mmCIF file of C-alpha atoms and ligand atoms in Angstrom:
data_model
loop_
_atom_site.group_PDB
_atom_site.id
_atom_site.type_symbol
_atom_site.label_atom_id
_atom_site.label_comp_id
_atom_site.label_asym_id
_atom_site.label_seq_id
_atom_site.Cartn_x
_atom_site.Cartn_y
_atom_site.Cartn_z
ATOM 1 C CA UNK D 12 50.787 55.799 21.180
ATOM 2 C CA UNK D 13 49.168 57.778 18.536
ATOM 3 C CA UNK D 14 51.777 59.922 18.049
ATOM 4 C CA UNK D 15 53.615 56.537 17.202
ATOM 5 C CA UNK D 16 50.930 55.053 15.227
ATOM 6 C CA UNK D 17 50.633 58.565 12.784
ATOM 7 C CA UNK D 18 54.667 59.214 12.307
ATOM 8 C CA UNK D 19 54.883 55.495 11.222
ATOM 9 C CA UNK D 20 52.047 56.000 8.919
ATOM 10 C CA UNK D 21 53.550 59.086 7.662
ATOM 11 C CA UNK D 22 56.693 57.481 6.624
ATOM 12 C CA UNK D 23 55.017 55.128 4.699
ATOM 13 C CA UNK D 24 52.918 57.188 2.925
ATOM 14 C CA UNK D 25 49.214 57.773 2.430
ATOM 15 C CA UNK D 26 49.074 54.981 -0.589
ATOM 16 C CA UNK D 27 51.381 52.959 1.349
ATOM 17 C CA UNK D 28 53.491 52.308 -1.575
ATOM 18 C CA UNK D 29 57.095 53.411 -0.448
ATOM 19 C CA UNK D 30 58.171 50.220 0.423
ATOM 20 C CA UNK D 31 57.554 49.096 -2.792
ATOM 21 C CA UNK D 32 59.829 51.806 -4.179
ATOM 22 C CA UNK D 33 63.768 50.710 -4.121
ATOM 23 C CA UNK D 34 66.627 53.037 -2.534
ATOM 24 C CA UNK D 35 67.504 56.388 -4.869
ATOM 25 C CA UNK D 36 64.159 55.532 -7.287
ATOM 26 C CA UNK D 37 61.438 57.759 -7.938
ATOM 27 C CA UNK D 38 57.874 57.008 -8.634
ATOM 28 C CA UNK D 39 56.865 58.373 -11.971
ATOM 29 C CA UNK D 40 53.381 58.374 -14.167
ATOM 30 C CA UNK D 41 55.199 58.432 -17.668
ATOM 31 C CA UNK D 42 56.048 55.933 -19.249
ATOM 32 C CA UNK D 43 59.990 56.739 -20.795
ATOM 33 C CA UNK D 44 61.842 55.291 -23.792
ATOM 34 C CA UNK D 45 65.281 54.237 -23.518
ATOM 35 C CA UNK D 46 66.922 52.971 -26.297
ATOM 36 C CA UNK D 47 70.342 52.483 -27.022
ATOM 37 C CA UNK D 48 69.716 52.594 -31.127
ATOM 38 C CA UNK D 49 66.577 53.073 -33.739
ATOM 39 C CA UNK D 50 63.487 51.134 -33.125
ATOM 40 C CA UNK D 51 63.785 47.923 -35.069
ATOM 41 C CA UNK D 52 60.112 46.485 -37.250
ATOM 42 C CA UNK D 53 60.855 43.172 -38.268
ATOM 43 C CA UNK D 54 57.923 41.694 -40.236
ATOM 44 C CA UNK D 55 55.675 39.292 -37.722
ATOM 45 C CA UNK D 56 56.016 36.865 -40.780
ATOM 46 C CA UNK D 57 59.506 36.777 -40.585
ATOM 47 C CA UNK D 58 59.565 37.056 -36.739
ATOM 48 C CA UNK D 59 60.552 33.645 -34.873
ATOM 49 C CA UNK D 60 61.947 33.510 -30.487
ATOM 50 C CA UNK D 61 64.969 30.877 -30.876
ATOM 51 C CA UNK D 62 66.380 29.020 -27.792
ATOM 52 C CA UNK D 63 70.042 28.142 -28.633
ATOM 53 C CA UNK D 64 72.892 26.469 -26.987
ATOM 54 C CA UNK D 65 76.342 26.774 -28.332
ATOM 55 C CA UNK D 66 75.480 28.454 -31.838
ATOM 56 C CA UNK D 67 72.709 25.700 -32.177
ATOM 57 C CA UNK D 68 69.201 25.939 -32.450
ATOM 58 C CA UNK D 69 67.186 24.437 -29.838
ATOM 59 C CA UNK D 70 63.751 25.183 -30.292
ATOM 60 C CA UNK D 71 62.217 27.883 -31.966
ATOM 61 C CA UNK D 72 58.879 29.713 -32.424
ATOM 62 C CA UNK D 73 57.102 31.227 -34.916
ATOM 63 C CA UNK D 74 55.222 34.532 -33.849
ATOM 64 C CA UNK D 75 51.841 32.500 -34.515
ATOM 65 C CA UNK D 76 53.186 29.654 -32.916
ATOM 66 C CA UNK D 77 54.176 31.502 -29.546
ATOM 67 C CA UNK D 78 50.908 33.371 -29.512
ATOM 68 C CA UNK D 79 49.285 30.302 -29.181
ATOM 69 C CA UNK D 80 51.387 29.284 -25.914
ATOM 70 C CA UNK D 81 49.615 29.695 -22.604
ATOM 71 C CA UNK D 82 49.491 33.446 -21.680
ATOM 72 C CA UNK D 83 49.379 35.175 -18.168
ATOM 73 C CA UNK D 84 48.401 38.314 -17.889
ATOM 74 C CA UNK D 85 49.850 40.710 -14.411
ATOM 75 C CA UNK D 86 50.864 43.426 -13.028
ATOM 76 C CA UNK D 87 54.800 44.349 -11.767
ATOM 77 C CA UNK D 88 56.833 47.202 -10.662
ATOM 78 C CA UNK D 89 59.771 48.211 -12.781
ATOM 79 C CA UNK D 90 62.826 50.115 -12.103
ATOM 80 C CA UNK D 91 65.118 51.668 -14.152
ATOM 81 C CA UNK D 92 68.810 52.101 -13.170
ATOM 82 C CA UNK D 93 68.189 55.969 -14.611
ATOM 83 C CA UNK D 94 66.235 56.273 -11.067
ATOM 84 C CA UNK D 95 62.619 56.233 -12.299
ATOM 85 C CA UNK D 96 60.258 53.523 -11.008
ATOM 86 C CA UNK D 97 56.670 52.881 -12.531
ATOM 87 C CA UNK D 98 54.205 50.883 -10.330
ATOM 88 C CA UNK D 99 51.664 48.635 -11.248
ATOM 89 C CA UNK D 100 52.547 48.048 -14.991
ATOM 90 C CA UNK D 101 50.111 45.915 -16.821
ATOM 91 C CA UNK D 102 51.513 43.015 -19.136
ATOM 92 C CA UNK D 103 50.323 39.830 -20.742
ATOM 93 C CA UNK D 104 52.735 37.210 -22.161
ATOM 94 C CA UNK D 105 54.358 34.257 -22.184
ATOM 95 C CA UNK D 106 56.104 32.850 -18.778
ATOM 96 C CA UNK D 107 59.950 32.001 -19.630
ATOM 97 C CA UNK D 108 59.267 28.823 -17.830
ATOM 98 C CA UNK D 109 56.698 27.524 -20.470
ATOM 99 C CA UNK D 110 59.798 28.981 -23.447
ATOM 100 C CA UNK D 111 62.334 27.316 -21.117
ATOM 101 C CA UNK D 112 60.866 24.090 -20.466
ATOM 102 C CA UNK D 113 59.291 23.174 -24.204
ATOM 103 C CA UNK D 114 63.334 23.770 -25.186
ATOM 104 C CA UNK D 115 63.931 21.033 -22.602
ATOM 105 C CA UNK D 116 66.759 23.873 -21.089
ATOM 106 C CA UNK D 117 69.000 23.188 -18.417
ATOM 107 C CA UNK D 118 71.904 25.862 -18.313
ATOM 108 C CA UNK D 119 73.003 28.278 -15.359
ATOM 109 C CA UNK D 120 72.607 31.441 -17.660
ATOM 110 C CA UNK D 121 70.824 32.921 -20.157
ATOM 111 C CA UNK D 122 71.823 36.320 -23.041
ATOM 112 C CA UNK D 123 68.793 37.150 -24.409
ATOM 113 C CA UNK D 124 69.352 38.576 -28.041
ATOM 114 C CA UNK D 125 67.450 40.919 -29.653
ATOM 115 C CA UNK D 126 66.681 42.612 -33.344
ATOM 116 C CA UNK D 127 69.148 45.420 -33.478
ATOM 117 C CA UNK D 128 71.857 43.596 -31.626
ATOM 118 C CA UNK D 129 70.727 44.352 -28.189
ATOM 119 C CA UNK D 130 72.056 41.497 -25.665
ATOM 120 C CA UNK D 131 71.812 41.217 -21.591
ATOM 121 C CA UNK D 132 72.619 38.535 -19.576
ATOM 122 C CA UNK D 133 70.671 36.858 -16.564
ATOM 123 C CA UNK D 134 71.127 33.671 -14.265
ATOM 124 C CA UNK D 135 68.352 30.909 -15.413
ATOM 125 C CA UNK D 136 67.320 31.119 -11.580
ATOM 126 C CA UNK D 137 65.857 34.558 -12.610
ATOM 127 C CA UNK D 138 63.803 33.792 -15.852
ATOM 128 C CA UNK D 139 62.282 30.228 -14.337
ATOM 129 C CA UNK D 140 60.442 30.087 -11.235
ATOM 130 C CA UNK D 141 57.377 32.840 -12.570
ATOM 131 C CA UNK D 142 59.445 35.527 -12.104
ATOM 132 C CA UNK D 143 60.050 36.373 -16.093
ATOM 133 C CA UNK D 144 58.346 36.183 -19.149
ATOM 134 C CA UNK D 145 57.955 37.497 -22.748
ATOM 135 C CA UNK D 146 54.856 40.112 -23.376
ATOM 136 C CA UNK D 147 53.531 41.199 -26.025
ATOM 137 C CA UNK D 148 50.935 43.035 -24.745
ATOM 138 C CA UNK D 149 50.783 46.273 -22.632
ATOM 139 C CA UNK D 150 47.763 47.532 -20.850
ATOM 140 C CA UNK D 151 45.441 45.561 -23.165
ATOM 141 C CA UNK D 152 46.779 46.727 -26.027
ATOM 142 C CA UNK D 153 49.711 45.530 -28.476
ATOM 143 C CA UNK D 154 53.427 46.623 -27.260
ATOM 144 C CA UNK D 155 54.396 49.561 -28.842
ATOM 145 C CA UNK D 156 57.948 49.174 -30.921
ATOM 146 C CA UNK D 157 59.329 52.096 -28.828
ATOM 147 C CA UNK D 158 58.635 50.067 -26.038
ATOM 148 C CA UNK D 159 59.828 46.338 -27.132
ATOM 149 C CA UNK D 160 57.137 45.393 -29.585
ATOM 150 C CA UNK D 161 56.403 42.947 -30.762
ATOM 151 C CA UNK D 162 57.477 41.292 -27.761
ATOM 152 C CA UNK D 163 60.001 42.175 -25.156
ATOM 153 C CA UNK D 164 61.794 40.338 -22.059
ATOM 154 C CA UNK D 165 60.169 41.680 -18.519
ATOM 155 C CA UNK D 166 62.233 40.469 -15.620
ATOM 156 C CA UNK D 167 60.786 43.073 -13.180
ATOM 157 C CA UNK D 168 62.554 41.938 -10.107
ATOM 158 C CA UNK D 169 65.817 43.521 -12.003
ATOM 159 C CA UNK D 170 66.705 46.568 -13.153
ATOM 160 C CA UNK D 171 64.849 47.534 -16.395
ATOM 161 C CA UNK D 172 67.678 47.478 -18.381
ATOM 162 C CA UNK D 173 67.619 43.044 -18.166
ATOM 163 C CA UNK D 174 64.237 43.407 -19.708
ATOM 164 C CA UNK D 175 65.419 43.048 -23.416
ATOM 165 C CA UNK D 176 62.989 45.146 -26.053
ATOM 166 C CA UNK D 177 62.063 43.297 -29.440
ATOM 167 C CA UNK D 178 63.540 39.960 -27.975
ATOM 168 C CA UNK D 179 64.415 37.559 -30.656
ATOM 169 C CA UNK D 180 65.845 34.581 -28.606
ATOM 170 C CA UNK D 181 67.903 33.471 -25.736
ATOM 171 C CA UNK D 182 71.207 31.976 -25.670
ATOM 172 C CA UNK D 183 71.743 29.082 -22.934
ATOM 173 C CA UNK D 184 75.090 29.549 -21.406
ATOM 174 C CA UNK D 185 76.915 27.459 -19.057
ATOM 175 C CA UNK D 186 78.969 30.823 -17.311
ATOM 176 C CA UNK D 187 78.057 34.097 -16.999
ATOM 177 C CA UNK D 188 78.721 36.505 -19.717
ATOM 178 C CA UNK D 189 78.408 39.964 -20.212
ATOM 179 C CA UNK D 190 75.833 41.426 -22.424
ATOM 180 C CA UNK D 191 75.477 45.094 -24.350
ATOM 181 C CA UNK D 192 75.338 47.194 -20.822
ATOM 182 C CA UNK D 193 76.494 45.038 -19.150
ATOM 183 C CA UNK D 194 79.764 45.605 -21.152
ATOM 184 C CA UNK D 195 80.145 49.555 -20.521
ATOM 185 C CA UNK D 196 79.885 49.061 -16.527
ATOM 186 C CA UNK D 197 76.733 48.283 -15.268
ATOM 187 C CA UNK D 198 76.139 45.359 -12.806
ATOM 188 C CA UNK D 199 76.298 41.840 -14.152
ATOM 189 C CA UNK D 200 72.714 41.109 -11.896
ATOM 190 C CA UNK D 201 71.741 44.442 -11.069
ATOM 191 C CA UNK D 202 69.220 43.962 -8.170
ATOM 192 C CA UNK D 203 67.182 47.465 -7.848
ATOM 193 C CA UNK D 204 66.888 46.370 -4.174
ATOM 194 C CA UNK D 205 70.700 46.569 -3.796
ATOM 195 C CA UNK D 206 71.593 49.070 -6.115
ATOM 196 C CA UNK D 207 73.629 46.890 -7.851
ATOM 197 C CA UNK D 208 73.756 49.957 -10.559
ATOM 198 C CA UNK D 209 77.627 49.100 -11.708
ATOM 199 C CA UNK D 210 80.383 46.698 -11.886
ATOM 200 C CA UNK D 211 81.464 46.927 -8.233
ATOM 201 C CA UNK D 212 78.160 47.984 -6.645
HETATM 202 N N1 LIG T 328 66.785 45.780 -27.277
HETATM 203 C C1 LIG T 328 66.895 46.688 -26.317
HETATM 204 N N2 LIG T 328 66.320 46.424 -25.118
HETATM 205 C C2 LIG T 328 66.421 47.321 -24.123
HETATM 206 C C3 LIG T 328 67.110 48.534 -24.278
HETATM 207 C C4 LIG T 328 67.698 48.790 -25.552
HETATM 208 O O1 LIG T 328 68.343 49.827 -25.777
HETATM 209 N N3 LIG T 328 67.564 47.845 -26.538
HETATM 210 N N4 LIG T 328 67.213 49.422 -23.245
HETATM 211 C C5 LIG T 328 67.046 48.856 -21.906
HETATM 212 C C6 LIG T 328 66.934 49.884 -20.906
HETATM 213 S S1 LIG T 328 68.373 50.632 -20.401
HETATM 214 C C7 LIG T 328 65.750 50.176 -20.315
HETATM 215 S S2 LIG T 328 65.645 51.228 -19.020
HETATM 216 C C8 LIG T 328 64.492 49.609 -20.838
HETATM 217 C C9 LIG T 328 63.608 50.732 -21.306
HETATM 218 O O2 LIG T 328 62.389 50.230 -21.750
HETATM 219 P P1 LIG T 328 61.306 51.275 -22.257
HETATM 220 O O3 LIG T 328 61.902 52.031 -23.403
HETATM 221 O O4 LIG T 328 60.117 50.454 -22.626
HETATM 222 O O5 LIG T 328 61.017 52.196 -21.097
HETATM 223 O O6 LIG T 328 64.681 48.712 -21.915
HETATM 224 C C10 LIG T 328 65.842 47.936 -21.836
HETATM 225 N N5 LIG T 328 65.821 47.016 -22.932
HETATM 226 MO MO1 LIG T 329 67.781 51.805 -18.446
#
């Protein structure tokens, strides 16, 4: 019995946090930078977050005018398709339900675009519901640029790569389409749970 008990516990670790760790991740302390081009500073003057449908302009925000939206501030787990996890990230930002539903939005997918060109592509299902949102803050502080500032997607429950950096707008689509990665191979949902790392995973 307590040679039970103790294995069990051993598998799952002192901290207990394995099972919060997907299959072929690693915990790490760092916080990496992955980029696909140069860090882009638009002015937060000339900054706005657009929801569009079919080329047209929804609703948009100015940076003031989003920073006055209702804020939550959590904690997630991310995890990057590159095989690092970091737990208990600290964010605060707006929930894409509050963007979604002020747009008055009812599509089956969403591309978020980005400064620099950056796109990625996610089913509405997984930006509604509390499970995404756009932060601008990390920590308690101000997101760094390397990092998405002024404000990046965060979509935890999917690989990192879904979490768009210096987010500019999202694109209501009726299909699925591909975005920048999304393009070269990788998974068109790319659940961390399921390793859905690449087109065919
Ligand atoms: N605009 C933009 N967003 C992006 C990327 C990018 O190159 N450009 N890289 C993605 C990838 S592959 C990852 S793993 C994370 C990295 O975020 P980090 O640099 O804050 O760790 O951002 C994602 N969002
Ligand atoms: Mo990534």
């Amino acid at each position: 019995m307590s040679f039970v008990s103790r294995g069990f516990h051993g598998r799952r670790g002192a901290a207990g946090t394995e099972t919060r760790v997907p299959p072929g991740q690693h915990v790490t302390a760092g916080f990496p930078v992955l980029s696909a081009g140069p860090t882009p500073r638009t002015p937060l003057t000339e900054w706005t977050f657009s929801v569009r449908r079919q080329g047209g302009e929804l609703r948009s925000w100015s940076w003031a005018e989003l920073r006055a939206l209702p804020a939550e501030t959590f904690s997630a787990d991310i995890h990057c398709v590159t095989r690092w996890s970091k737990l208990d990230t600290r964010w605060r930002g707006v929930s894409m339900d509050t963007v979604l539903d002020g747009a008055g939005a009812d599509a089956a997918y969403v591309r978020a675009f980005c400064d620099g060109g950056y796109t990625t592509n996610l089913p509405v299902a997984d930006v509604t519901g509390g499970r995404a949102w756009v932060v601008h803050e990390y920590d308690g502080r101000p997101l760094d640029p390397e990092h998405g500032g002024p404000a990046r997607l965060l979509v935890p429950h999917l690989y990192f790569w879904k979490s768009a950096k210096w987010i500019r707008g999202v694109d209501l689509l009726d299909h699925d389409e591909p975005g920048f990665w999304e393009t070269y191979g990788y998974h068109m949902y790319g659940d961390p749970w399921k390793e859905q790392r690449y087109h065919g995973d």
